[in-house]
mmCIF file with all atom_site columns, C-alpha atoms and ligand atoms in Angstrom:
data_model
loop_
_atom_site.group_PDB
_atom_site.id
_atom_site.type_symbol
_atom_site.label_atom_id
_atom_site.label_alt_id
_atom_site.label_comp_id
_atom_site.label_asym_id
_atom_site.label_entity_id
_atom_site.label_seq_id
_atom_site.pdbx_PDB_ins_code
_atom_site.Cartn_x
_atom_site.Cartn_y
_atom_site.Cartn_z
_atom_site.occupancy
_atom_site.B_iso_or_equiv
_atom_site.pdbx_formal_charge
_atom_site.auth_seq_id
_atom_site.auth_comp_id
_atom_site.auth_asym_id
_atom_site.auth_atom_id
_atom_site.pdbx_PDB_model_num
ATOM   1   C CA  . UNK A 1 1   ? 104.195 105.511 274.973 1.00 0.00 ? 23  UNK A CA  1
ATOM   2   C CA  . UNK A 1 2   ? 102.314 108.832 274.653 1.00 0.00 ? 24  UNK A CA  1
ATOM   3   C CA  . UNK A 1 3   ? 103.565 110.091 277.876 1.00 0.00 ? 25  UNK A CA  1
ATOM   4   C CA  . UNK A 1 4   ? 102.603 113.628 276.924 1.00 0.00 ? 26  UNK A CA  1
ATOM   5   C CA  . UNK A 1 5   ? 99.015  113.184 277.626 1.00 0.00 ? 27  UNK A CA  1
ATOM   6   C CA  . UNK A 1 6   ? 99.953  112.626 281.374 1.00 0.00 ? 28  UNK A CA  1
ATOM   7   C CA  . UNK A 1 7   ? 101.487 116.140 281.514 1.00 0.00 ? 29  UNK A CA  1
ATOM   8   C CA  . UNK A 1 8   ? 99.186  118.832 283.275 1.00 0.00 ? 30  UNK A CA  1
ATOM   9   C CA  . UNK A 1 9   ? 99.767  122.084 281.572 1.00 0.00 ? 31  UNK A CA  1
ATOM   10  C CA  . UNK A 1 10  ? 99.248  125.268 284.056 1.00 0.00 ? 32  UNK A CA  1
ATOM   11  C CA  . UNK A 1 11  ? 98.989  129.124 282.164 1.00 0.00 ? 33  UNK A CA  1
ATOM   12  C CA  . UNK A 1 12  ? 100.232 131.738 284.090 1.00 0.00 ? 34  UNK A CA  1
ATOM   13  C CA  . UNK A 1 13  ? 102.078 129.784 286.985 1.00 0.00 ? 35  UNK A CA  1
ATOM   14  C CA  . UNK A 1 14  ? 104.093 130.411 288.868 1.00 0.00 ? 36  UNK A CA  1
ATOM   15  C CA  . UNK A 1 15  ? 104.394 133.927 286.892 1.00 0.00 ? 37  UNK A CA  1
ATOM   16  C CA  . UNK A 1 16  ? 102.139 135.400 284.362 1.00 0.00 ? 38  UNK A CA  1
ATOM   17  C CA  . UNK A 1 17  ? 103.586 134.259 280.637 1.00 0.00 ? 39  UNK A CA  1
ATOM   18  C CA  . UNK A 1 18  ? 104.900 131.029 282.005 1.00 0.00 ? 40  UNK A CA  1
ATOM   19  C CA  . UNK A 1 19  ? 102.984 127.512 280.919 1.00 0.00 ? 41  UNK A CA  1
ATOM   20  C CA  . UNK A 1 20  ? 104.010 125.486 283.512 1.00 0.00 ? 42  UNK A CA  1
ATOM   21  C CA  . UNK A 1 21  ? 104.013 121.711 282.939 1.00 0.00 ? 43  UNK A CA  1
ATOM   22  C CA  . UNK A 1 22  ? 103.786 119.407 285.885 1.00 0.00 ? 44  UNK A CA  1
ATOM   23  C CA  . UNK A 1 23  ? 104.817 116.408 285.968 1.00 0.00 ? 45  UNK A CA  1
ATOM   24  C CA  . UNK A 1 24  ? 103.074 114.910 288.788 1.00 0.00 ? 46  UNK A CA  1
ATOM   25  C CA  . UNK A 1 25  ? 100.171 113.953 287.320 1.00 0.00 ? 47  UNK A CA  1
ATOM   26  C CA  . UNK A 1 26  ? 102.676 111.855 285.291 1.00 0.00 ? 48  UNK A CA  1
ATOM   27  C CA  . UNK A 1 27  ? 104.433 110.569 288.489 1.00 0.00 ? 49  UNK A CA  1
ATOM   28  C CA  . UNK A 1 28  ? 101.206 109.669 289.974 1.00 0.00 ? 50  UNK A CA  1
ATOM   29  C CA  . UNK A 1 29  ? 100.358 107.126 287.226 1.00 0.00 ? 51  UNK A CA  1
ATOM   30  C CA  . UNK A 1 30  ? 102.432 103.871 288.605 1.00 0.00 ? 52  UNK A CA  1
ATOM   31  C CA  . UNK A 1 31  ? 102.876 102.265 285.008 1.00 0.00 ? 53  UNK A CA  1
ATOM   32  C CA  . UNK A 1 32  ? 103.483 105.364 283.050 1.00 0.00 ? 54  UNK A CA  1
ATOM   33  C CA  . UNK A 1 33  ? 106.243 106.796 285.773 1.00 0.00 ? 55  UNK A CA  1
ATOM   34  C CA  . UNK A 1 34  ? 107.738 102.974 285.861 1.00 0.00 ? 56  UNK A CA  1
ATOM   35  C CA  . UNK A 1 35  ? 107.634 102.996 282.016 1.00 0.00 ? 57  UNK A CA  1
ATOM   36  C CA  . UNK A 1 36  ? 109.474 106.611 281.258 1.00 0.00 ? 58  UNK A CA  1
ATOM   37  C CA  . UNK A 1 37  ? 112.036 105.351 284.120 1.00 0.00 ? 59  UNK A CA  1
ATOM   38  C CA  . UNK A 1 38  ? 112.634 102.176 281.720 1.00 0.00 ? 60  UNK A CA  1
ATOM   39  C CA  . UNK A 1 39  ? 113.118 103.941 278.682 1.00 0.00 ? 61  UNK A CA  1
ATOM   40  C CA  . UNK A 1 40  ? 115.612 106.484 280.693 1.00 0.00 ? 62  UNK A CA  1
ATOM   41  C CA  . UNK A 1 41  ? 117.221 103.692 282.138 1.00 0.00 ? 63  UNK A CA  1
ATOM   42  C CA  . UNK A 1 42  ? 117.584 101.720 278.629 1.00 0.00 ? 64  UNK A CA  1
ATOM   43  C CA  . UNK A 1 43  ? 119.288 104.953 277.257 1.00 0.00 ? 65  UNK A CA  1
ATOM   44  C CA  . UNK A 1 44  ? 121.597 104.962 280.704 1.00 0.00 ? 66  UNK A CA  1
ATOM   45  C CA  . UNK A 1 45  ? 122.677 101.607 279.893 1.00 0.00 ? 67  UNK A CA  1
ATOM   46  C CA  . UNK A 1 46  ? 123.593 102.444 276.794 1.00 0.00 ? 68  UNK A CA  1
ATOM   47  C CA  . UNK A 1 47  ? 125.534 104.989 277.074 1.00 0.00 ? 69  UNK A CA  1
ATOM   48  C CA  . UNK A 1 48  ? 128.020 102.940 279.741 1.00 0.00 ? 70  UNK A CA  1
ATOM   49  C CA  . UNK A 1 49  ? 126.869 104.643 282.424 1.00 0.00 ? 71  UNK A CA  1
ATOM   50  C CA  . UNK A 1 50  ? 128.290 104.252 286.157 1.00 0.00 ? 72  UNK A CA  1
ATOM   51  C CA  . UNK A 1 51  ? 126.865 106.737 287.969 1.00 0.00 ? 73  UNK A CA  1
ATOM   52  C CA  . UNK A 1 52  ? 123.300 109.201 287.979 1.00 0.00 ? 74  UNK A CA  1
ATOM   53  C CA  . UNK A 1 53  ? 123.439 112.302 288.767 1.00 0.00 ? 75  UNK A CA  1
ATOM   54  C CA  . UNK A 1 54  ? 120.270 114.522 289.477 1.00 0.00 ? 76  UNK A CA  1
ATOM   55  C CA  . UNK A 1 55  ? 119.814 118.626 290.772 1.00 0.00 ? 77  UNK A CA  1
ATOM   56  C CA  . UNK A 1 56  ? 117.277 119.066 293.166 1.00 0.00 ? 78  UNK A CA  1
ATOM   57  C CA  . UNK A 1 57  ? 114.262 119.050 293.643 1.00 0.00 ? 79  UNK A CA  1
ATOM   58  C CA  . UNK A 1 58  ? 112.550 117.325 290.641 1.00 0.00 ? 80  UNK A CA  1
ATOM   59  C CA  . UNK A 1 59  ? 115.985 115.943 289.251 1.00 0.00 ? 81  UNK A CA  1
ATOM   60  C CA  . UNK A 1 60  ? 115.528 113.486 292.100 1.00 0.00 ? 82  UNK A CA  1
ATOM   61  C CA  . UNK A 1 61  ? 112.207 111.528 291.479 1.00 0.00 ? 83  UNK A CA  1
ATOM   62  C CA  . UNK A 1 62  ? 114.346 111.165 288.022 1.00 0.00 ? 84  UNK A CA  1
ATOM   63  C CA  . UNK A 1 63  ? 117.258 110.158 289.131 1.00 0.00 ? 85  UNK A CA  1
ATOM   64  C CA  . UNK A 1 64  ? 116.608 108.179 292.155 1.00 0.00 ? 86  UNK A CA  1
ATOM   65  C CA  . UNK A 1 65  ? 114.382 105.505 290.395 1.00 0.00 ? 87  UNK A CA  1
ATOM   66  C CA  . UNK A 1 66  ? 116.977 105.253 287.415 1.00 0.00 ? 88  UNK A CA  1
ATOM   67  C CA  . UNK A 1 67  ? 119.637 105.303 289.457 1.00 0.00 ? 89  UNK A CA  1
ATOM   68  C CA  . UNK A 1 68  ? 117.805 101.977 291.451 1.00 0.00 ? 90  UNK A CA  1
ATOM   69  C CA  . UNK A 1 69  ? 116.730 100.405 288.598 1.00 0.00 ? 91  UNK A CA  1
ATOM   70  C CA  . UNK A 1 70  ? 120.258 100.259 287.212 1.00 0.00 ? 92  UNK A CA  1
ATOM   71  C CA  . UNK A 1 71  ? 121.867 99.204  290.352 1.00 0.00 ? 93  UNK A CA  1
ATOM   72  C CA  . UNK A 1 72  ? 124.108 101.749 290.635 1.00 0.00 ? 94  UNK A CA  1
ATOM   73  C CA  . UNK A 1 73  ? 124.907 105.098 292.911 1.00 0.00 ? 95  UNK A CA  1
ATOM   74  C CA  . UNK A 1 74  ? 122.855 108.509 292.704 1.00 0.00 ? 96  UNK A CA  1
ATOM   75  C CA  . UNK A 1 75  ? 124.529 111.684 293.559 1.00 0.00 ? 97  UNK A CA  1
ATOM   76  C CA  . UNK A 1 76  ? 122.420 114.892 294.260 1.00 0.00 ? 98  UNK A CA  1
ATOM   77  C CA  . UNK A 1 77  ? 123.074 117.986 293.672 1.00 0.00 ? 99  UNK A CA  1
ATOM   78  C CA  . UNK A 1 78  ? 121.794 121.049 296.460 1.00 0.00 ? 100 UNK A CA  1
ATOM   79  C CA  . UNK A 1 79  ? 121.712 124.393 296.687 1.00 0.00 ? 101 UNK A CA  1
ATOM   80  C CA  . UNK A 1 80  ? 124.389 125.799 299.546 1.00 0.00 ? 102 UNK A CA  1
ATOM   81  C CA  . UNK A 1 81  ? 123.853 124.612 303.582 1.00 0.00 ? 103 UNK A CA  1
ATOM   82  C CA  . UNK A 1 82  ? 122.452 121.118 302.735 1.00 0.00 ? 104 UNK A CA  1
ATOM   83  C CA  . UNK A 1 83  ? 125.221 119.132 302.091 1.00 0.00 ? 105 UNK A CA  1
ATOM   84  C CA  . UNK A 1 84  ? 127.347 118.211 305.060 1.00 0.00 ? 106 UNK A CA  1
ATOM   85  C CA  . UNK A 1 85  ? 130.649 116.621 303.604 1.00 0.00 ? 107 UNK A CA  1
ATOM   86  C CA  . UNK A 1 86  ? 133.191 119.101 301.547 1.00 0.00 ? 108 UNK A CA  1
ATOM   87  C CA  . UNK A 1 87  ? 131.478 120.539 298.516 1.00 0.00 ? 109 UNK A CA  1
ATOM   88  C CA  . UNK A 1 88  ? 131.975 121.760 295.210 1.00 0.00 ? 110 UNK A CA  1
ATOM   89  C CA  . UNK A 1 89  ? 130.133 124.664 294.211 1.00 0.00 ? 111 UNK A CA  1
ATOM   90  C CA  . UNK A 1 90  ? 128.771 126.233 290.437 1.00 0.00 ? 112 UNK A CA  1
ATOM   91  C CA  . UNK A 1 91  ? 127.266 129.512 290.044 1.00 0.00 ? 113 UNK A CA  1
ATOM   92  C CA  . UNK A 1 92  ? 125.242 130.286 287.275 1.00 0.00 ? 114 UNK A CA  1
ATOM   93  C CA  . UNK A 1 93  ? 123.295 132.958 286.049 1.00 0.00 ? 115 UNK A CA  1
ATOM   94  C CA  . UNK A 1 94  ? 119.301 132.800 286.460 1.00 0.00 ? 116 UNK A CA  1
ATOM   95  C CA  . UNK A 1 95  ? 116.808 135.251 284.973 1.00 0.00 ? 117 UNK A CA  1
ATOM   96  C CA  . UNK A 1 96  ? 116.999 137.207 287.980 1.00 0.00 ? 118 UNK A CA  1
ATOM   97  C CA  . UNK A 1 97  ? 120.050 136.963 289.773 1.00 0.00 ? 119 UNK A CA  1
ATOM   98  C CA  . UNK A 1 98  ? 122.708 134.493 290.740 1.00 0.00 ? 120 UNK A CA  1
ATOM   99  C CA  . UNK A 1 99  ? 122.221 131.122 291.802 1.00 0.00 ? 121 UNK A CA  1
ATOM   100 C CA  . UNK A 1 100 ? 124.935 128.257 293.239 1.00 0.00 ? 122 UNK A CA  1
ATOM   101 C CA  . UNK A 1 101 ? 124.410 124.219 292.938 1.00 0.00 ? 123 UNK A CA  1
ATOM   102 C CA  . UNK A 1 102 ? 126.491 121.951 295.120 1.00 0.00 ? 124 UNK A CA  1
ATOM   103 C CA  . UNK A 1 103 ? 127.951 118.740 294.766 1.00 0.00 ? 125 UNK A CA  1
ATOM   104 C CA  . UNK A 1 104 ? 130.029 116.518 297.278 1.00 0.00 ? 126 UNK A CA  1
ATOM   105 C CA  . UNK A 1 105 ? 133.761 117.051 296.340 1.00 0.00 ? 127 UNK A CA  1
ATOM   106 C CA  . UNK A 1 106 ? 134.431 113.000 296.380 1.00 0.00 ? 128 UNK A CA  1
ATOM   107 C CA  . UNK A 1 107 ? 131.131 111.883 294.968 1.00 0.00 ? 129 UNK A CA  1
ATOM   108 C CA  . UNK A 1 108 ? 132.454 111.175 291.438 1.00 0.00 ? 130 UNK A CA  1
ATOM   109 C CA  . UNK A 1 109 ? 135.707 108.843 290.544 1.00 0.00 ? 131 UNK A CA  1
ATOM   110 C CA  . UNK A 1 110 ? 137.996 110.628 288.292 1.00 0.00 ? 132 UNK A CA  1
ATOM   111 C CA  . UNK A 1 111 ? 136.867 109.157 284.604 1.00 0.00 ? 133 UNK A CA  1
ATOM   112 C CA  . UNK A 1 112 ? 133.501 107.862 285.779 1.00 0.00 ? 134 UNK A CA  1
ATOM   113 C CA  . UNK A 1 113 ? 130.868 107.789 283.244 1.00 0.00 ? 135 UNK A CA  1
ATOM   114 C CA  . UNK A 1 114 ? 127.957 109.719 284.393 1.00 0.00 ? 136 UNK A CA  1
ATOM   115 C CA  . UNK A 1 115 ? 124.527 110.062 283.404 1.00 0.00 ? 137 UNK A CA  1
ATOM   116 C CA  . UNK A 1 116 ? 122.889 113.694 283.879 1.00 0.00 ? 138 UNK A CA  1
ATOM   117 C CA  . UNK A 1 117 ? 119.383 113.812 284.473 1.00 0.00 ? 139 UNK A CA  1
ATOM   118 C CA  . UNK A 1 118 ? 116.522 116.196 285.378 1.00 0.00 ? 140 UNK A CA  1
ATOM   119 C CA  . UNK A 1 119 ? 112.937 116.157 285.030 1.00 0.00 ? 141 UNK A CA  1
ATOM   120 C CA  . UNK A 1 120 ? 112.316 119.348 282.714 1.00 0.00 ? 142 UNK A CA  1
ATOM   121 C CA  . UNK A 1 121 ? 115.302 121.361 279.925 1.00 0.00 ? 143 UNK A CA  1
ATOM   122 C CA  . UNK A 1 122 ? 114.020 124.670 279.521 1.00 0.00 ? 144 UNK A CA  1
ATOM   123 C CA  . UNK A 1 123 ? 116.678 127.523 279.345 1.00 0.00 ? 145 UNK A CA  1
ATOM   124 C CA  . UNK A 1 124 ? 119.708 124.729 280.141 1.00 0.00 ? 146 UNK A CA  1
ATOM   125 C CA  . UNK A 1 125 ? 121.273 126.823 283.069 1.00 0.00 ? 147 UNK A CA  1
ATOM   126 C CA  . UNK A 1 126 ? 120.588 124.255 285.582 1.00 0.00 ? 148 UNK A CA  1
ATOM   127 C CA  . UNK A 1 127 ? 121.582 120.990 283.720 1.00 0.00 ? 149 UNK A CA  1
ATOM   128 C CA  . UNK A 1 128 ? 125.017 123.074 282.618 1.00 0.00 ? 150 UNK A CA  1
ATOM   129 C CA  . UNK A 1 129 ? 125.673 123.799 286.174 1.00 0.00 ? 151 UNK A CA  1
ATOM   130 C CA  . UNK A 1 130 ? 125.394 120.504 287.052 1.00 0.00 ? 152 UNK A CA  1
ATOM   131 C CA  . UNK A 1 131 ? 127.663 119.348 284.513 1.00 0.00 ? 153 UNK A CA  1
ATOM   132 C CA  . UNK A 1 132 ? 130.280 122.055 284.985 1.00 0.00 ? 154 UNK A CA  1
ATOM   133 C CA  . UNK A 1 133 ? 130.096 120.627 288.639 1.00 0.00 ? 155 UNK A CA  1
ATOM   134 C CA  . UNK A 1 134 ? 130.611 116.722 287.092 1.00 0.00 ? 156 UNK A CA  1
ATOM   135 C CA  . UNK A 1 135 ? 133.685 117.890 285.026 1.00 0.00 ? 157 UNK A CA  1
ATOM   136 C CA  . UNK A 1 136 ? 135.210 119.399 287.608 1.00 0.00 ? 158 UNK A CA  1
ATOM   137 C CA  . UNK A 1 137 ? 135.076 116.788 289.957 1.00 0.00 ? 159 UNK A CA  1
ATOM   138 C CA  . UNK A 1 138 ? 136.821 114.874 286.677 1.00 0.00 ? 160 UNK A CA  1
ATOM   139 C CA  . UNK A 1 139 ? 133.779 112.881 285.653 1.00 0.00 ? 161 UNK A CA  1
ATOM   140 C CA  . UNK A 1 140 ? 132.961 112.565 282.317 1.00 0.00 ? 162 UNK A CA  1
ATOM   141 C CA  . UNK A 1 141 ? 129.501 112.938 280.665 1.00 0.00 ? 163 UNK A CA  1
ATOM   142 C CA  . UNK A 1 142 ? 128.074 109.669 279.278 1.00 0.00 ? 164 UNK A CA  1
ATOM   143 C CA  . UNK A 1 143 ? 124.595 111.212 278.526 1.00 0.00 ? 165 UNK A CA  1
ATOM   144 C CA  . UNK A 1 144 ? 122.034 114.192 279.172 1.00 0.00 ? 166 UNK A CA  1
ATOM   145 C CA  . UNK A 1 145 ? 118.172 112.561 280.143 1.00 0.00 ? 167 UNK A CA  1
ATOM   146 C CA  . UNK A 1 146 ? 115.265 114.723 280.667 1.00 0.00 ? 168 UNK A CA  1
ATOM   147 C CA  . UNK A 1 147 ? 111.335 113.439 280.966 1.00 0.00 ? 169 UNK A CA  1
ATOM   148 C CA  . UNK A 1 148 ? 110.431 117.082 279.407 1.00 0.00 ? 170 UNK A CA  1
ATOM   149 C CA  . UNK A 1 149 ? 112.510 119.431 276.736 1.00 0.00 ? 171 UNK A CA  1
ATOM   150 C CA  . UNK A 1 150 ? 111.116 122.908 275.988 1.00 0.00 ? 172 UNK A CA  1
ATOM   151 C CA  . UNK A 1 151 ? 112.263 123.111 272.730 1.00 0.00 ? 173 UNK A CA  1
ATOM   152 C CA  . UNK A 1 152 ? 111.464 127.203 272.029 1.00 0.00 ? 174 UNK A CA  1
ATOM   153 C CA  . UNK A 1 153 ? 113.647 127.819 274.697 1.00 0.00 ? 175 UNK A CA  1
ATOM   154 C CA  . UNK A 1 154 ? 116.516 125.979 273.058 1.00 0.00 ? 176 UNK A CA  1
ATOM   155 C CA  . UNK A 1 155 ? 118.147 124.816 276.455 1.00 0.00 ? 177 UNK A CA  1
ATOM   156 C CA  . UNK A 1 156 ? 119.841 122.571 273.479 1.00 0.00 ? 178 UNK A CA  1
ATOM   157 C CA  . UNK A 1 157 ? 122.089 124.687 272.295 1.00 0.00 ? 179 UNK A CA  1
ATOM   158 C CA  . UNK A 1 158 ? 124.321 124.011 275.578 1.00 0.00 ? 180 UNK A CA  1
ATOM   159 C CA  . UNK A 1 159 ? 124.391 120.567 274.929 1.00 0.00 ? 181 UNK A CA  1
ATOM   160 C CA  . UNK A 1 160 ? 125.142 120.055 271.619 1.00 0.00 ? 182 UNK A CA  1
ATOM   161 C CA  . UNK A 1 161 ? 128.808 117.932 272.507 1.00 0.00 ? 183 UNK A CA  1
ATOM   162 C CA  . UNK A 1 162 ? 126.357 115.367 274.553 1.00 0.00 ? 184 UNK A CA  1
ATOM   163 C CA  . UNK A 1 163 ? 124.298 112.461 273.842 1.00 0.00 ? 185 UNK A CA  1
ATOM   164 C CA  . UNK A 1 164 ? 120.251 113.884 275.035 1.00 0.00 ? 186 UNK A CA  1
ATOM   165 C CA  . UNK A 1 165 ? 117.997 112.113 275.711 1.00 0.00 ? 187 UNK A CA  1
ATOM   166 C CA  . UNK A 1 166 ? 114.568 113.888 276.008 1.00 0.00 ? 188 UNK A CA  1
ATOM   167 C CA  . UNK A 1 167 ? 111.060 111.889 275.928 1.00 0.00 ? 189 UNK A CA  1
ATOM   168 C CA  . UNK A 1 168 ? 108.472 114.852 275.663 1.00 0.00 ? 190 UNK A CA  1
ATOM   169 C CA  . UNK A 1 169 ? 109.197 117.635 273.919 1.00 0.00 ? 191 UNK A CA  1
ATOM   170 C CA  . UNK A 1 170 ? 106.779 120.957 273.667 1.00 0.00 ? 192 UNK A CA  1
HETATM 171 C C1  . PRP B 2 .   ? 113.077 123.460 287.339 1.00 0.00 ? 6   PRP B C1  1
HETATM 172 C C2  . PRP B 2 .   ? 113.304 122.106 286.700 1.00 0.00 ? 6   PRP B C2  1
HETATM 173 C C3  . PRP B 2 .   ? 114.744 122.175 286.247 1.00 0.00 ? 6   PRP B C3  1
HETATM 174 C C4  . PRP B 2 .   ? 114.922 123.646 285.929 1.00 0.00 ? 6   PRP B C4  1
HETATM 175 C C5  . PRP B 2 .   ? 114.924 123.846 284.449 1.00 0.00 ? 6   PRP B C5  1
HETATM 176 O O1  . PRP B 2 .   ? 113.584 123.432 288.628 1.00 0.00 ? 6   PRP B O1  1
HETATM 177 O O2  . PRP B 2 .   ? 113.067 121.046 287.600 1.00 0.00 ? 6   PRP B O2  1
HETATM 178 O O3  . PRP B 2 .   ? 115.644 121.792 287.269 1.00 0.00 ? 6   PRP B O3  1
HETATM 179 O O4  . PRP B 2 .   ? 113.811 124.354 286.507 1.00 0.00 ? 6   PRP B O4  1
HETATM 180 O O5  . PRP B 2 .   ? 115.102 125.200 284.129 1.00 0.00 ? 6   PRP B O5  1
HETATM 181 P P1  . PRP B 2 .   ? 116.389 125.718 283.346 1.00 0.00 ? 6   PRP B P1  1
HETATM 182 O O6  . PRP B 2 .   ? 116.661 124.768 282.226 1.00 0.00 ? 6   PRP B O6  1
HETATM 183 O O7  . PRP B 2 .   ? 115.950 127.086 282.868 1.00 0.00 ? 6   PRP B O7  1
HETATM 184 O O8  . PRP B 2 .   ? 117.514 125.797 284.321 1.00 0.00 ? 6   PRP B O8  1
HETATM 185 P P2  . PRP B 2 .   ? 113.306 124.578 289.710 1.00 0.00 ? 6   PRP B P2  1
HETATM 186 O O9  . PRP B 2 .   ? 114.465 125.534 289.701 1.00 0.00 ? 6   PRP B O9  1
HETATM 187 O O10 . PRP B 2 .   ? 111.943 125.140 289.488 1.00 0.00 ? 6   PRP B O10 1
HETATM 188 O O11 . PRP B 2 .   ? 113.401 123.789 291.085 1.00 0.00 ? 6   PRP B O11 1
HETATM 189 P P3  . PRP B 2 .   ? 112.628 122.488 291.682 1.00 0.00 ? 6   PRP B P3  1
HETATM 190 O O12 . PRP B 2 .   ? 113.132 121.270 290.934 1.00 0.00 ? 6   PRP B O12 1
HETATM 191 O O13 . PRP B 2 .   ? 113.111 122.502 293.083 1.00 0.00 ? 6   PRP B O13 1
HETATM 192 O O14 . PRP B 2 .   ? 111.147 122.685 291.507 1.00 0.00 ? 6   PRP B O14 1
HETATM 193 N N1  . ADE B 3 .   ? 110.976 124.896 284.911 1.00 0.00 ? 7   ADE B N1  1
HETATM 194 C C1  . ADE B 3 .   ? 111.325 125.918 284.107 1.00 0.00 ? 7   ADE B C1  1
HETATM 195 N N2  . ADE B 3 .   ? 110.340 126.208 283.242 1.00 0.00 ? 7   ADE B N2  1
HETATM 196 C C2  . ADE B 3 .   ? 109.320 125.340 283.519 1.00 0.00 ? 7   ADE B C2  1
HETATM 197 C C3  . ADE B 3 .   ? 108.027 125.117 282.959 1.00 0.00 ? 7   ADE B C3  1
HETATM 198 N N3  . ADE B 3 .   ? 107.554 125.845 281.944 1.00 0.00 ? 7   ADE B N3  1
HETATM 199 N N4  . ADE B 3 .   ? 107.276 124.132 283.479 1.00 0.00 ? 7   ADE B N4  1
HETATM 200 C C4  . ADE B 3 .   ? 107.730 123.388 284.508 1.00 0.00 ? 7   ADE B C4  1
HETATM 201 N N5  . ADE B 3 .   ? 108.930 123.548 285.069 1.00 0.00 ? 7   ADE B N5  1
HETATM 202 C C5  . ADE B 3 .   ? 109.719 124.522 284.579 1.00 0.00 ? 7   ADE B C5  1
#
């Protein structure tokens, strides 16, 4: 499916110089949003994997759908003071500062295969967070699945040991 024509593409937003592209105009069409969770989810499968694993927010209108159509578990990963049980934490650096992700400390089995997912790749610091977090908590990484890859800002290059997944790319 052409599921770029569903993606709304917004100049100058948040921050001058940045082309934002939303993906709710994709999530609002039923088919299309059922359709890009099938081909995720056919990708998923076959790569072996047992569990999702998403970043907030987007990463979870991602992973959550895959995660049910699979029948298996989602995990999501916060920022710091929203997860109640013992944590793991990443920090990584952002274009302007630090920023930490958080993951439950018992959320992944030792060896479990897990899929990483997230609705947009663009410089790769949040989907290698998230991973640093999965391979510390001993999981290992069965795939990398994003809706949207901006390719100019070669997130890729972080990810080159991985299976990826990507089904738009700008
Ligand atoms: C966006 C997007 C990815 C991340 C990609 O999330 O959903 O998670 O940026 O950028 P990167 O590859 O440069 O790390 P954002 O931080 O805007 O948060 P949100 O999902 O809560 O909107
Ligand atoms: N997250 C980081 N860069 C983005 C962009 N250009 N559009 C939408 N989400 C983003």
């Amino acid at each position: 499916m052409d599921y770029k024509k569903y993606i709304k593409s917004i100049m100058d937003f948040p921050t001058k110089g940045i082309n934002f592209r939303d993906i709710t105009s994709l999530l609002e069409e039923g088919p299309v949003y059922h359709s890009a969770i099938d081909e995720l989810a056919e990708f998923a499968k076959s790569k072996q994997a047992e569990i999702i694993v998403g970043p907030e927010a987007r990463g979870f209108v991602i992973g959550g759908p895959l995660a049910y159509s699979l029948s298996i578990g989602f995990v999501p990963v916060r920022k710091p003071g929203k997860l109640p049980r013992e944590i793991a934490t990443v920090s990584y650096e952002k274009e302007y500062g630090v920023d930490t992700l958080c993951m439950h400390k018992d959320s992944i089995k030792p060896g479990q295969r897990v899929l990483v997912t997230d609705d947009l790749l663009a410089t790769g610091g949040t989907i290698e967070a998230t991973i640093n977090l999965v391979k510390q908590l001993g999981g290992v990484i069965a795939g990398v699945a994003f809706l949207i890859e901006l390719t100019d800002l070669d997130g890729a290059r972080l990810l080159k040991e991985y299976d990826v997944l990507s089904l738009i790319k700008y």
